[in-house]
Amino acid sequence: MEGKRGNLFIFSGPSGVGKGTLRKKLFELVPDLCYSVSVTTRKPRKEELEGHDYFFIDEETFRDYIKANKFAEWAKVHGDYKGTLVSTIDKALAEDHDMVLEIDVQGAMQIRERYPEGIFIFIVPPSWDELENRLRGRKTEKEDDLKKRLEDARTEMEQAKYYDYMVVNNQLEKAVEELKAIIVSERCRIKKQDKTIMRLFNCSN
Ligand code: 5GP
């Protein structure tokens, strides 16, 4: 990404909509993207790795991080605390890397306050039935937690209007193409290429 300023892409959407799968496919297609690994008090799932999926910490440590202002945003999501470290974002932006944050709507609103230039993308399911099918199909939650996630989905969807883009995850390939198009367009914005302009024309902005 030589000559370009880093972008923050914020992905939100209800649990089970397929954000993780979309992101993985997207990373295969689009070069120079990095992922913001969140901190959480949630217990790791079987296949999850420390530092790759999340940084897993206990609640006391999470509270210490809040007090020490280590979070760019944090929220209680479906009963667990989750947050993005300021250091994670600062490092990406200092190195002009494009970074994807996969966070809930409460966290996204905090990021908008702090980084108004972020690009906010909301991912929706094709229908409520399909969302429930997907959540049940992945078999990662017990019935109570699953119900909570479905309830939370209704509140989360009301926040979609505050985002810049919306992508319907009906067919995976199509949704990934749309995400790619958003990222490529955002990278082409003049204001994101001031370093390239300076280099080419040897002038300051
Ligand atoms: P899961 O528990 O299934 O990994 O994630 C549930 C939800 O937590 C996802 O919808 C995701 O957007 C949200 N989430 C993950 N990391 C963060 C974070 O750092 N901050 C906030 N606010 N939400 C997060």
Coordinates of C-alpha atoms and ligand atoms in Angstrom, one line a residue:
M1 CA 0.0 0.0 0.0
E2 CA 2.9 2.3 -0.7
G3 CA 1.9 6.0 -0.8
K4 CA -1.5 5.4 0.7
R5 CA -3.0 6.2 4.1
G6 CA -4.5 3.4 6.1
N7 CA -8.2 2.9 6.3
L8 CA -10.3 1.5 9.1
F9 CA -13.1 -0.7 7.9
I10 CA -15.7 -1.5 10.5
F11 CA -17.8 -4.6 9.9
S12 CA -20.9 -5.0 12.1
G13 CA -24.0 -7.2 11.8
P14 CA -26.0 -9.7 13.9
S15 CA -24.3 -12.8 15.3
G16 CA -24.6 -15.6 12.8
V17 CA -24.8 -13.4 9.7
G18 CA -21.5 -14.8 8.5
K19 CA -19.1 -11.9 9.2
G20 CA -16.2 -14.2 10.0
T21 CA -16.6 -16.3 6.9
L22 CA -17.0 -13.2 4.7
R23 CA -13.9 -11.7 6.2
K24 CA -11.8 -14.8 5.6
K25 CA -12.9 -15.0 2.0
L26 CA -12.3 -11.3 1.6
F27 CA -8.8 -11.5 2.9
E28 CA -8.0 -14.2 0.3
L29 CA -9.2 -11.8 -2.4
V30 CA -7.9 -8.4 -1.3
P31 CA -4.3 -7.9 -0.5
D32 CA -2.9 -5.7 2.3
L33 CA -5.7 -6.0 4.8
C34 CA -5.1 -6.8 8.4
Y35 CA -7.5 -7.9 11.1
S36 CA -7.9 -6.2 14.5
V37 CA -7.8 -9.0 17.0
S38 CA -10.2 -8.1 19.9
V39 CA -9.8 -8.7 23.6
T40 CA -12.6 -10.7 25.3
T41 CA -13.7 -12.2 28.5
R42 CA -15.6 -14.9 26.6
K43 CA -14.2 -18.4 27.0
P44 CA -12.4 -19.7 23.9
R45 CA -14.4 -22.1 21.7
K46 CA -12.7 -25.4 20.7
E47 CA -11.1 -24.2 17.5
E48 CA -10.2 -20.7 18.7
L49 CA -6.6 -19.6 19.2
E50 CA -5.2 -17.0 21.6
G51 CA -3.9 -13.9 19.7
H52 CA -5.5 -15.1 16.4
D53 CA -9.2 -15.1 17.1
Y54 CA -9.1 -13.1 20.3
F55 CA -7.0 -12.2 23.2
F56 CA -8.8 -14.1 26.0
I57 CA -8.6 -12.4 29.4
D58 CA -10.6 -12.4 32.7
E59 CA -13.0 -9.8 33.8
E60 CA -10.7 -8.2 36.3
T61 CA -8.0 -7.6 33.7
F62 CA -10.6 -6.3 31.3
R63 CA -11.7 -3.7 34.0
D64 CA -8.0 -2.8 34.5
Y65 CA -7.6 -2.1 30.8
I66 CA -10.7 0.1 30.9
K67 CA -9.3 2.1 33.8
A68 CA -5.9 2.4 32.0
N69 CA -7.7 3.7 28.8
K70 CA -6.4 0.9 26.8
F71 CA -9.5 0.5 24.7
A72 CA -10.5 2.4 21.6
E73 CA -13.9 0.9 22.2
W74 CA -15.4 -1.7 24.4
A75 CA -18.9 -3.2 25.1
K76 CA -20.7 -6.0 26.7
V77 CA -21.8 -8.1 23.8
H78 CA -24.2 -11.1 24.4
G79 CA -23.1 -11.2 28.0
D80 CA -19.3 -11.0 27.5
Y81 CA -17.0 -8.0 27.4
K82 CA -15.2 -7.3 24.1
G83 CA -12.9 -4.5 23.1
T84 CA -10.4 -3.2 20.6
L85 CA -7.1 -2.0 21.9
V86 CA -6.0 1.6 21.0
S87 CA -2.5 0.1 20.4
T88 CA -3.8 -2.3 17.7
I89 CA -5.4 0.6 15.7
D90 CA -2.6 3.0 16.3
K91 CA 0.0 0.6 15.0
A92 CA -2.0 -0.1 11.8
L93 CA -2.6 3.5 11.1
A94 CA 1.0 4.5 11.9
E95 CA 2.2 1.9 9.4
D96 CA -0.5 2.9 6.8
H97 CA -2.1 -0.5 6.8
D98 CA -5.8 -1.0 6.1
M99 CA -7.4 -2.7 9.0
V100 CA -10.8 -4.5 9.5
L101 CA -12.6 -4.4 12.8
E102 CA -15.3 -6.9 13.3
I103 CA -17.3 -5.3 16.2
D104 CA -20.8 -4.8 17.5
V105 CA -22.9 -1.7 17.0
Q106 CA -22.1 -0.2 20.4
G107 CA -18.4 -0.4 19.7
A108 CA -18.8 0.9 16.1
M109 CA -20.5 4.1 17.5
Q110 CA -17.5 4.6 19.8
I111 CA -15.1 4.1 16.9
R112 CA -17.1 6.7 14.8
E113 CA -16.5 9.3 17.6
R114 CA -12.8 8.6 17.8
Y115 CA -12.1 7.9 14.1
P116 CA -14.7 9.6 12.0
E117 CA -12.9 8.7 8.8
G118 CA -13.6 5.0 9.4
I119 CA -15.7 3.2 6.8
F120 CA -18.7 1.6 8.4
I121 CA -20.2 -1.5 6.8
F122 CA -23.3 -3.3 8.1
I123 CA -23.9 -6.9 7.0
V124 CA -27.5 -8.3 7.1
P125 CA -28.9 -11.7 6.5
P126 CA -31.4 -12.3 3.7
S127 CA -34.2 -13.0 6.3
W128 CA -34.7 -13.6 10.0
D129 CA -35.4 -17.3 9.4
E130 CA -32.1 -17.7 7.6
L131 CA -30.3 -15.9 10.5
E132 CA -31.8 -18.4 12.9
N133 CA -30.9 -21.3 10.7
R134 CA -27.3 -20.2 10.4
L135 CA -26.9 -19.6 14.2
R136 CA -28.4 -23.0 15.0
G137 CA -26.3 -24.6 12.3
R138 CA -23.0 -23.5 13.7
K139 CA -23.8 -25.2 17.0
T140 CA -21.5 -22.9 19.1
E141 CA -24.2 -21.7 21.5
K142 CA -26.5 -23.2 24.0
E143 CA -30.2 -22.5 23.5
D144 CA -30.3 -19.6 26.0
D145 CA -27.3 -17.9 24.5
L146 CA -28.7 -18.5 21.0
K147 CA -32.0 -16.8 22.0
K148 CA -30.2 -13.9 23.4
R149 CA -28.2 -13.5 20.2
L150 CA -31.4 -13.5 18.2
E151 CA -33.0 -10.9 20.5
D152 CA -29.9 -8.7 20.3
A153 CA -30.0 -9.1 16.5
R154 CA -33.3 -7.1 16.3
T155 CA -31.8 -4.2 18.3
E156 CA -28.6 -4.3 16.3
M157 CA -30.4 -4.2 12.9
E158 CA -32.0 -0.9 14.0
Q159 CA -28.6 0.7 14.0
A160 CA -27.9 -0.2 10.3
K161 CA -29.0 3.3 9.2
Y162 CA -25.9 4.9 10.9
Y163 CA -23.5 2.9 8.7
D164 CA -22.1 4.0 5.3
Y165 CA -22.7 0.7 3.5
M166 CA -25.0 -2.3 3.8
V167 CA -24.2 -5.7 2.3
V168 CA -26.8 -8.6 2.3
N169 CA -25.1 -11.9 2.9
N170 CA -27.4 -14.1 0.8
Q171 CA -24.8 -15.6 -1.6
L172 CA -21.4 -15.7 -0.1
E173 CA -19.5 -15.0 -3.4
K174 CA -21.7 -12.0 -4.2
A175 CA -21.4 -10.5 -0.7
V176 CA -17.6 -10.9 -0.8
E177 CA -17.5 -9.1 -4.2
E178 CA -19.5 -6.2 -2.8
L179 CA -17.2 -5.9 0.2
K180 CA -14.2 -6.0 -2.2
A181 CA -15.8 -3.3 -4.3
I182 CA -16.3 -1.0 -1.3
I183 CA -12.6 -1.5 -0.2
V184 CA -11.2 -0.9 -3.6
S185 CA -13.3 2.2 -4.1
E186 CA -12.3 3.6 -0.7
R187 CA -8.7 3.0 -1.5
C188 CA -9.0 5.1 -4.6
R189 CA -10.3 8.2 -2.8
I190 CA -8.0 11.2 -3.5
K191 CA -7.9 12.1 0.1
K192 CA -6.5 8.7 0.9
Q193 CA -3.7 9.1 -1.6
D194 CA -2.1 12.4 -0.6
K195 CA 1.3 10.7 -0.1
T196 CA 1.1 9.3 -3.7
I197 CA 0.2 12.8 -5.0
M198 CA 3.1 14.3 -3.0
R199 CA 5.5 11.7 -4.4
L200 CA 4.3 12.1 -8.0
F201 CA 4.2 15.8 -8.1
N202 CA 6.7 16.6 -5.5
C203 CA 4.4 19.1 -3.7
S204 CA 2.8 19.4 -0.3
N205 CA -1.0 19.4 0.3
Ligands
5GP1 P1 -18.5 -14.0 19.1 O1 -18.7 -14.2 20.6 O2 -19.5 -14.9 18.3 O3 -17.1 -14.2 18.7 O4 -18.8 -12.5 18.7 C1 -20.0 -12.0 19.0 C2 -20.1 -10.5 18.5 O5 -19.1 -9.8 19.2 C3 -19.8 -10.3 17.1 O6 -21.0 -9.9 16.4 C4 -18.8 -9.2 17.0 O7 -19.2 -8.2 16.2 C5 -18.7 -8.7 18.4 N1 -17.3 -8.3 18.8 C6 -16.2 -9.0 18.6 N2 -15.1 -8.3 19.0 C7 -15.6 -7.2 19.4 C8 -14.9 -6.0 20.0 O8 -13.7 -5.9 20.1 N3 -15.7 -5.0 20.4 C9 -17.1 -5.0 20.2 N4 -17.8 -3.9 20.6 N5 -17.7 -6.1 19.7 C10 -17.0 -7.1 19.3

